[in-house]
Amino acid sequence: MRTWVYDPHSGGVKIPPAVKQRTEQRIRSYAEAKYTGKFTRLGIRFHRAFCYIDAYTEPMEPSPSLLQVLAETR
């Protein structure tokens, strides 16, 4: 006997280009208003009925003691 399992990746409706553009603008303006200085860039992509958001940051500078332990010069 087969059981029914919800799969969010099956089906759904593709997001129209106008809605994609409007959604991306809303996400960018919200991120600038609430999270200024916490990310270097945003990656926003759409796949089928989903929207994926990536916020990129720069890594912290390594401490001199860590560089010495790792025998790195930077």
Short mmCIF file of the N, C-alpha and C atoms (twelve columns), coordinates in Angstrom:
data_MODEL
# 
_entry.id   MODEL 
# 
loop_
_atom_site.group_PDB 
_atom_site.id 
_atom_site.type_symbol 
_atom_site.label_atom_id 
_atom_site.label_alt_id 
_atom_site.label_comp_id 
_atom_site.label_asym_id 
_atom_site.label_seq_id 
_atom_site.Cartn_x 
_atom_site.Cartn_y 
_atom_site.Cartn_z 
_atom_site.pdbx_PDB_model_num 
ATOM 1   N N  . MET A 1  0.839  -1.178 0.000   1 
ATOM 2   C CA . MET A 1  0.000  0.000  0.000   1 
ATOM 3   C C  . MET A 1  0.888  1.246  0.000   1 
ATOM 4   N N  . ARG A 2  0.588  2.181  -0.868  1 
ATOM 5   C CA . ARG A 2  1.359  3.419  -0.954  1 
ATOM 6   C C  . ARG A 2  0.778  4.451  -0.005  1 
ATOM 7   N N  . THR A 3  1.650  5.214  0.615   1 
ATOM 8   C CA . THR A 3  1.193  6.296  1.495   1 
ATOM 9   C C  . THR A 3  1.467  7.629  0.823   1 
ATOM 10  N N  . TRP A 4  0.627  8.582  1.133   1 
ATOM 11  C CA . TRP A 4  0.768  9.915  0.578   1 
ATOM 12  C C  . TRP A 4  1.746  10.715 1.424   1 
ATOM 13  N N  . VAL A 5  2.686  11.384 0.775   1 
ATOM 14  C CA . VAL A 5  3.675  12.217 1.459   1 
ATOM 15  C C  . VAL A 5  3.695  13.570 0.767   1 
ATOM 16  N N  . TYR A 6  3.652  14.636 1.553   1 
ATOM 17  C CA . TYR A 6  3.692  15.987 0.992   1 
ATOM 18  C C  . TYR A 6  5.091  16.275 0.473   1 
ATOM 19  N N  . ASP A 7  5.194  16.700 -0.755  1 
ATOM 20  C CA . ASP A 7  6.473  17.054 -1.362  1 
ATOM 21  C C  . ASP A 7  6.370  18.470 -1.914  1 
ATOM 22  N N  . PRO A 8  6.991  19.461 -1.261  1 
ATOM 23  C CA . PRO A 8  6.870  20.844 -1.722  1 
ATOM 24  C C  . PRO A 8  7.555  21.098 -3.058  1 
ATOM 25  N N  . HIS A 9  8.410  20.183 -3.509  1 
ATOM 26  C CA . HIS A 9  9.128  20.383 -4.760  1 
ATOM 27  C C  . HIS A 9  8.367  19.864 -5.978  1 
ATOM 28  N N  . SER A 10 7.236  19.235 -5.772  1 
ATOM 29  C CA . SER A 10 6.472  18.747 -6.913  1 
ATOM 30  C C  . SER A 10 5.317  19.702 -7.188  1 
ATOM 31  N N  . GLY A 11 5.109  19.974 -8.433  1 
ATOM 32  C CA . GLY A 11 4.002  20.857 -8.810  1 
ATOM 33  C C  . GLY A 11 4.310  22.313 -8.545  1 
ATOM 34  N N  . GLY A 12 3.278  23.053 -8.214  1 
ATOM 35  C CA . GLY A 12 3.454  24.482 -7.976  1 
ATOM 36  C C  . GLY A 12 3.302  25.271 -9.262  1 
ATOM 37  N N  . VAL A 13 3.254  26.565 -9.124  1 
ATOM 38  C CA . VAL A 13 3.087  27.449 -10.271 1 
ATOM 39  C C  . VAL A 13 4.346  28.278 -10.418 1 
ATOM 40  N N  . LYS A 14 4.846  28.397 -11.652 1 
ATOM 41  C CA . LYS A 14 6.006  29.224 -11.913 1 
ATOM 42  C C  . LYS A 14 5.702  30.674 -11.579 1 
ATOM 43  N N  . ILE A 15 6.691  31.378 -11.053 1 
ATOM 44  C CA . ILE A 15 6.515  32.777 -10.684 1 
ATOM 45  C C  . ILE A 15 6.673  33.634 -11.939 1 
ATOM 46  N N  . PRO A 16 5.692  34.482 -12.247 1 
ATOM 47  C CA . PRO A 16 5.784  35.338 -13.433 1 
ATOM 48  C C  . PRO A 16 6.930  36.349 -13.311 1 
ATOM 49  N N  . PRO A 17 7.524  36.782 -14.434 1 
ATOM 50  C CA . PRO A 17 8.645  37.729 -14.403 1 
ATOM 51  C C  . PRO A 17 8.326  39.039 -13.675 1 
ATOM 52  N N  . ALA A 18 7.127  39.557 -13.825 1 
ATOM 53  C CA . ALA A 18 6.766  40.812 -13.150 1 
ATOM 54  C C  . ALA A 18 6.761  40.634 -11.634 1 
ATOM 55  N N  . VAL A 19 6.292  39.492 -11.169 1 
ATOM 56  C CA . VAL A 19 6.263  39.215 -9.732  1 
ATOM 57  C C  . VAL A 19 7.686  38.992 -9.224  1 
ATOM 58  N N  . LYS A 20 8.533  38.334 -10.024 1 
ATOM 59  C CA . LYS A 20 9.931  38.138 -9.647  1 
ATOM 60  C C  . LYS A 20 10.621 39.484 -9.436  1 
ATOM 61  N N  . GLN A 21 10.441 40.377 -10.390 1 
ATOM 62  C CA . GLN A 21 11.078 41.689 -10.316 1 
ATOM 63  C C  . GLN A 21 10.584 42.471 -9.100  1 
ATOM 64  N N  . ARG A 22 9.295  42.463 -8.875  1 
ATOM 65  C CA . ARG A 22 8.715  43.184 -7.736  1 
ATOM 66  C C  . ARG A 22 9.183  42.581 -6.409  1 
ATOM 67  N N  . THR A 23 9.230  41.257 -6.335  1 
ATOM 68  C CA . THR A 23 9.671  40.578 -5.119  1 
ATOM 69  C C  . THR A 23 11.141 40.860 -4.839  1 
ATOM 70  N N  . GLU A 24 11.965 40.803 -5.873  1 
ATOM 71  C CA . GLU A 24 13.391 41.080 -5.696  1 
ATOM 72  C C  . GLU A 24 13.616 42.507 -5.207  1 
ATOM 73  N N  . GLN A 25 12.887 43.465 -5.756  1 
ATOM 74  C CA . GLN A 25 13.009 44.858 -5.319  1 
ATOM 75  C C  . GLN A 25 12.587 45.009 -3.860  1 
ATOM 76  N N  . ARG A 26 11.513 44.356 -3.470  1 
ATOM 77  C CA . ARG A 26 11.053 44.428 -2.075  1 
ATOM 78  C C  . ARG A 26 12.074 43.818 -1.121  1 
ATOM 79  N N  . ILE A 27 12.668 42.696 -1.501  1 
ATOM 80  C CA . ILE A 27 13.672 42.041 -0.658  1 
ATOM 81  C C  . ILE A 27 14.889 42.937 -0.502  1 
ATOM 82  N N  . ARG A 28 15.364 43.514 -1.617  1 
ATOM 83  C CA . ARG A 28 16.552 44.380 -1.561  1 
ATOM 84  C C  . ARG A 28 16.307 45.631 -0.724  1 
ATOM 85  N N  . SER A 29 15.153 46.256 -0.876  1 
ATOM 86  C CA . SER A 29 14.881 47.471 -0.103  1 
ATOM 87  C C  . SER A 29 14.725 47.146 1.384   1 
ATOM 88  N N  . TYR A 30 14.118 46.028 1.711   1 
ATOM 89  C CA . TYR A 30 13.979 45.624 3.113   1 
ATOM 90  C C  . TYR A 30 15.350 45.325 3.722   1 
ATOM 91  N N  . ALA A 31 16.185 44.610 2.979   1 
ATOM 92  C CA . ALA A 31 17.518 44.265 3.485   1 
ATOM 93  C C  . ALA A 31 18.356 45.520 3.699   1 
ATOM 94  N N  . GLU A 32 18.264 46.489 2.797   1 
ATOM 95  C CA . GLU A 32 19.009 47.737 2.965   1 
ATOM 96  C C  . GLU A 32 18.512 48.515 4.170   1 
ATOM 97  N N  . ALA A 33 17.220 48.483 4.428   1 
ATOM 98  C CA . ALA A 33 16.652 49.232 5.553   1 
ATOM 99  C C  . ALA A 33 16.964 48.572 6.893   1 
ATOM 100 N N  . LYS A 34 16.931 47.259 6.955   1 
ATOM 101 C CA . LYS A 34 17.065 46.555 8.233   1 
ATOM 102 C C  . LYS A 34 18.458 45.977 8.501   1 
ATOM 103 N N  . TYR A 35 19.218 45.679 7.457   1 
ATOM 104 C CA . TYR A 35 20.480 44.962 7.634   1 
ATOM 105 C C  . TYR A 35 21.664 45.656 6.969   1 
ATOM 106 N N  . THR A 36 21.652 46.970 6.900   1 
ATOM 107 C CA . THR A 36 22.739 47.715 6.280   1 
ATOM 108 C C  . THR A 36 24.052 47.423 7.005   1 
ATOM 109 N N  . GLY A 37 25.086 47.110 6.235   1 
ATOM 110 C CA . GLY A 37 26.399 46.846 6.801   1 
ATOM 111 C C  . GLY A 37 26.622 45.421 7.268   1 
ATOM 112 N N  . LYS A 38 25.623 44.571 7.224   1 
ATOM 113 C CA . LYS A 38 25.774 43.192 7.693   1 
ATOM 114 C C  . LYS A 38 26.070 42.217 6.554   1 
ATOM 115 N N  . PHE A 39 25.971 42.670 5.309   1 
ATOM 116 C CA . PHE A 39 26.279 41.814 4.172   1 
ATOM 117 C C  . PHE A 39 26.943 42.650 3.083   1 
ATOM 118 N N  . THR A 40 27.700 41.980 2.211   1 
ATOM 119 C CA . THR A 40 28.352 42.689 1.116   1 
ATOM 120 C C  . THR A 40 27.507 42.659 -0.151  1 
ATOM 121 N N  . ARG A 41 26.777 41.578 -0.346  1 
ATOM 122 C CA . ARG A 41 25.868 41.510 -1.500  1 
ATOM 123 C C  . ARG A 41 24.790 40.473 -1.238  1 
ATOM 124 N N  . LEU A 42 23.712 40.606 -1.982  1 
ATOM 125 C CA . LEU A 42 22.603 39.659 -1.890  1 
ATOM 126 C C  . LEU A 42 22.539 38.828 -3.163  1 
ATOM 127 N N  . GLY A 43 22.258 37.569 -3.001  1 
ATOM 128 C CA . GLY A 43 21.992 36.698 -4.130  1 
ATOM 129 C C  . GLY A 43 20.538 36.254 -4.046  1 
ATOM 130 N N  . ILE A 44 19.749 36.660 -5.024  1 
ATOM 131 C CA . ILE A 44 18.325 36.308 -5.036  1 
ATOM 132 C C  . ILE A 44 18.057 35.524 -6.311  1 
ATOM 133 N N  . ARG A 45 17.526 34.325 -6.154  1 
ATOM 134 C CA . ARG A 45 17.222 33.510 -7.331  1 
ATOM 135 C C  . ARG A 45 15.877 32.825 -7.150  1 
ATOM 136 N N  . PHE A 46 15.263 32.542 -8.260  1 
ATOM 137 C CA . PHE A 46 13.954 31.905 -8.272  1 
ATOM 138 C C  . PHE A 46 14.074 30.572 -8.992  1 
ATOM 139 N N  . HIS A 47 13.452 29.559 -8.413  1 
ATOM 140 C CA . HIS A 47 13.425 28.242 -9.035  1 
ATOM 141 C C  . HIS A 47 12.037 27.660 -8.827  1 
ATOM 142 N N  . ARG A 48 11.321 27.510 -9.914  1 
ATOM 143 C CA . ARG A 48 9.925  27.065 -9.890  1 
ATOM 144 C C  . ARG A 48 9.100  27.981 -9.000  1 
ATOM 145 N N  . ALA A 49 8.501  27.433 -7.945  1 
ATOM 146 C CA . ALA A 49 7.633  28.245 -7.081  1 
ATOM 147 C C  . ALA A 49 8.369  28.777 -5.856  1 
ATOM 148 N N  . PHE A 50 9.708  28.666 -5.839  1 
ATOM 149 C CA . PHE A 50 10.484 29.063 -4.666  1 
ATOM 150 C C  . PHE A 50 11.393 30.249 -4.963  1 
ATOM 151 N N  . CYS A 51 11.693 31.006 -3.920  1 
ATOM 152 C CA . CYS A 51 12.637 32.117 -3.991  1 
ATOM 153 C C  . CYS A 51 13.731 31.845 -2.964  1 
ATOM 154 N N  . TYR A 52 14.977 31.874 -3.405  1 
ATOM 155 C CA . TYR A 52 16.113 31.620 -2.520  1 
ATOM 156 C C  . TYR A 52 16.902 32.911 -2.345  1 
ATOM 157 N N  . ILE A 53 17.261 33.223 -1.095  1 
ATOM 158 C CA . ILE A 53 17.987 34.449 -0.786  1 
ATOM 159 C C  . ILE A 53 19.285 34.075 -0.087  1 
ATOM 160 N N  . ASP A 54 20.408 34.571 -0.613  1 
ATOM 161 C CA . ASP A 54 21.716 34.374 0.006   1 
ATOM 162 C C  . ASP A 54 22.295 35.741 0.330   1 
ATOM 163 N N  . ALA A 55 22.742 35.929 1.566   1 
ATOM 164 C CA . ALA A 55 23.413 37.160 1.978   1 
ATOM 165 C C  . ALA A 55 24.886 36.821 2.181   1 
ATOM 166 N N  . TYR A 56 25.757 37.463 1.415   1 
ATOM 167 C CA . TYR A 56 27.183 37.178 1.465   1 
ATOM 168 C C  . TYR A 56 27.902 38.196 2.343   1 
ATOM 169 N N  . THR A 57 28.887 37.706 3.101   1 
ATOM 170 C CA . THR A 57 29.714 38.567 3.947   1 
ATOM 171 C C  . THR A 57 31.182 38.265 3.674   1 
ATOM 172 N N  . GLU A 58 32.037 39.189 4.045   1 
ATOM 173 C CA . GLU A 58 33.476 38.971 3.941   1 
ATOM 174 C C  . GLU A 58 33.948 38.268 5.207   1 
ATOM 175 N N  . PRO A 59 34.897 37.348 5.087   1 
ATOM 176 C CA . PRO A 59 35.399 36.676 6.285   1 
ATOM 177 C C  . PRO A 59 36.205 37.643 7.149   1 
ATOM 178 N N  . MET A 60 36.253 37.350 8.443   1 
ATOM 179 C CA . MET A 60 37.024 38.184 9.367   1 
ATOM 180 C C  . MET A 60 38.516 37.981 9.126   1 
ATOM 181 N N  . GLU A 61 39.293 39.010 9.432   1 
ATOM 182 C CA . GLU A 61 40.748 38.906 9.330   1 
ATOM 183 C C  . GLU A 61 41.250 37.921 10.384  1 
ATOM 184 N N  . PRO A 62 42.179 37.034 10.027  1 
ATOM 185 C CA . PRO A 62 42.709 36.109 11.026  1 
ATOM 186 C C  . PRO A 62 43.602 36.849 12.022  1 
ATOM 187 N N  . SER A 63 43.610 36.371 13.237  1 
ATOM 188 C CA . SER A 63 44.439 37.003 14.270  1 
ATOM 189 C C  . SER A 63 45.905 36.631 14.044  1 
ATOM 190 N N  . PRO A 64 46.829 37.469 14.527  1 
ATOM 191 C CA . PRO A 64 48.256 37.142 14.374  1 
ATOM 192 C C  . PRO A 64 48.630 35.806 15.016  1 
ATOM 193 N N  . SER A 65 48.002 35.475 16.148  1 
ATOM 194 C CA . SER A 65 48.329 34.202 16.801  1 
ATOM 195 C C  . SER A 65 47.876 33.011 15.956  1 
ATOM 196 N N  . LEU A 66 46.739 33.134 15.296  1 
ATOM 197 C CA . LEU A 66 46.273 32.051 14.424  1 
ATOM 198 C C  . LEU A 66 47.200 31.898 13.225  1 
ATOM 199 N N  . LEU A 67 47.636 33.005 12.657  1 
ATOM 200 C CA . LEU A 67 48.568 32.935 11.529  1 
ATOM 201 C C  . LEU A 67 49.876 32.265 11.943  1 
ATOM 202 N N  . GLN A 68 50.323 32.545 13.155  1 
ATOM 203 C CA . GLN A 68 51.562 31.948 13.643  1 
ATOM 204 C C  . GLN A 68 51.390 30.438 13.845  1 
ATOM 205 N N  . VAL A 69 50.277 30.029 14.414  1 
ATOM 206 C CA . VAL A 69 50.023 28.600 14.644  1 
ATOM 207 C C  . VAL A 69 49.947 27.845 13.321  1 
ATOM 208 N N  . LEU A 70 49.325 28.456 12.332  1 
ATOM 209 C CA . LEU A 70 49.162 27.801 11.036  1 
ATOM 210 C C  . LEU A 70 50.373 27.975 10.126  1 
ATOM 211 N N  . ALA A 71 51.361 28.738 10.585  1 
ATOM 212 C CA . ALA A 71 52.563 29.036 9.796   1 
ATOM 213 C C  . ALA A 71 52.196 29.716 8.485   1 
ATOM 214 N N  . GLU A 72 51.258 30.635 8.560   1 
ATOM 215 C CA . GLU A 72 50.814 31.394 7.395   1 
ATOM 216 C C  . GLU A 72 51.317 32.825 7.511   1 
ATOM 217 N N  . THR A 73 51.452 33.477 6.383   1 
ATOM 218 C CA . THR A 73 51.832 34.891 6.404   1 
ATOM 219 C C  . THR A 73 50.687 35.788 5.983   1 
ATOM 220 N N  . ARG A 74 49.600 35.194 5.567   1 
ATOM 221 C CA . ARG A 74 48.383 35.865 5.161   1 
ATOM 222 C C  . ARG A 74 48.296 35.973 3.716   1 
# 
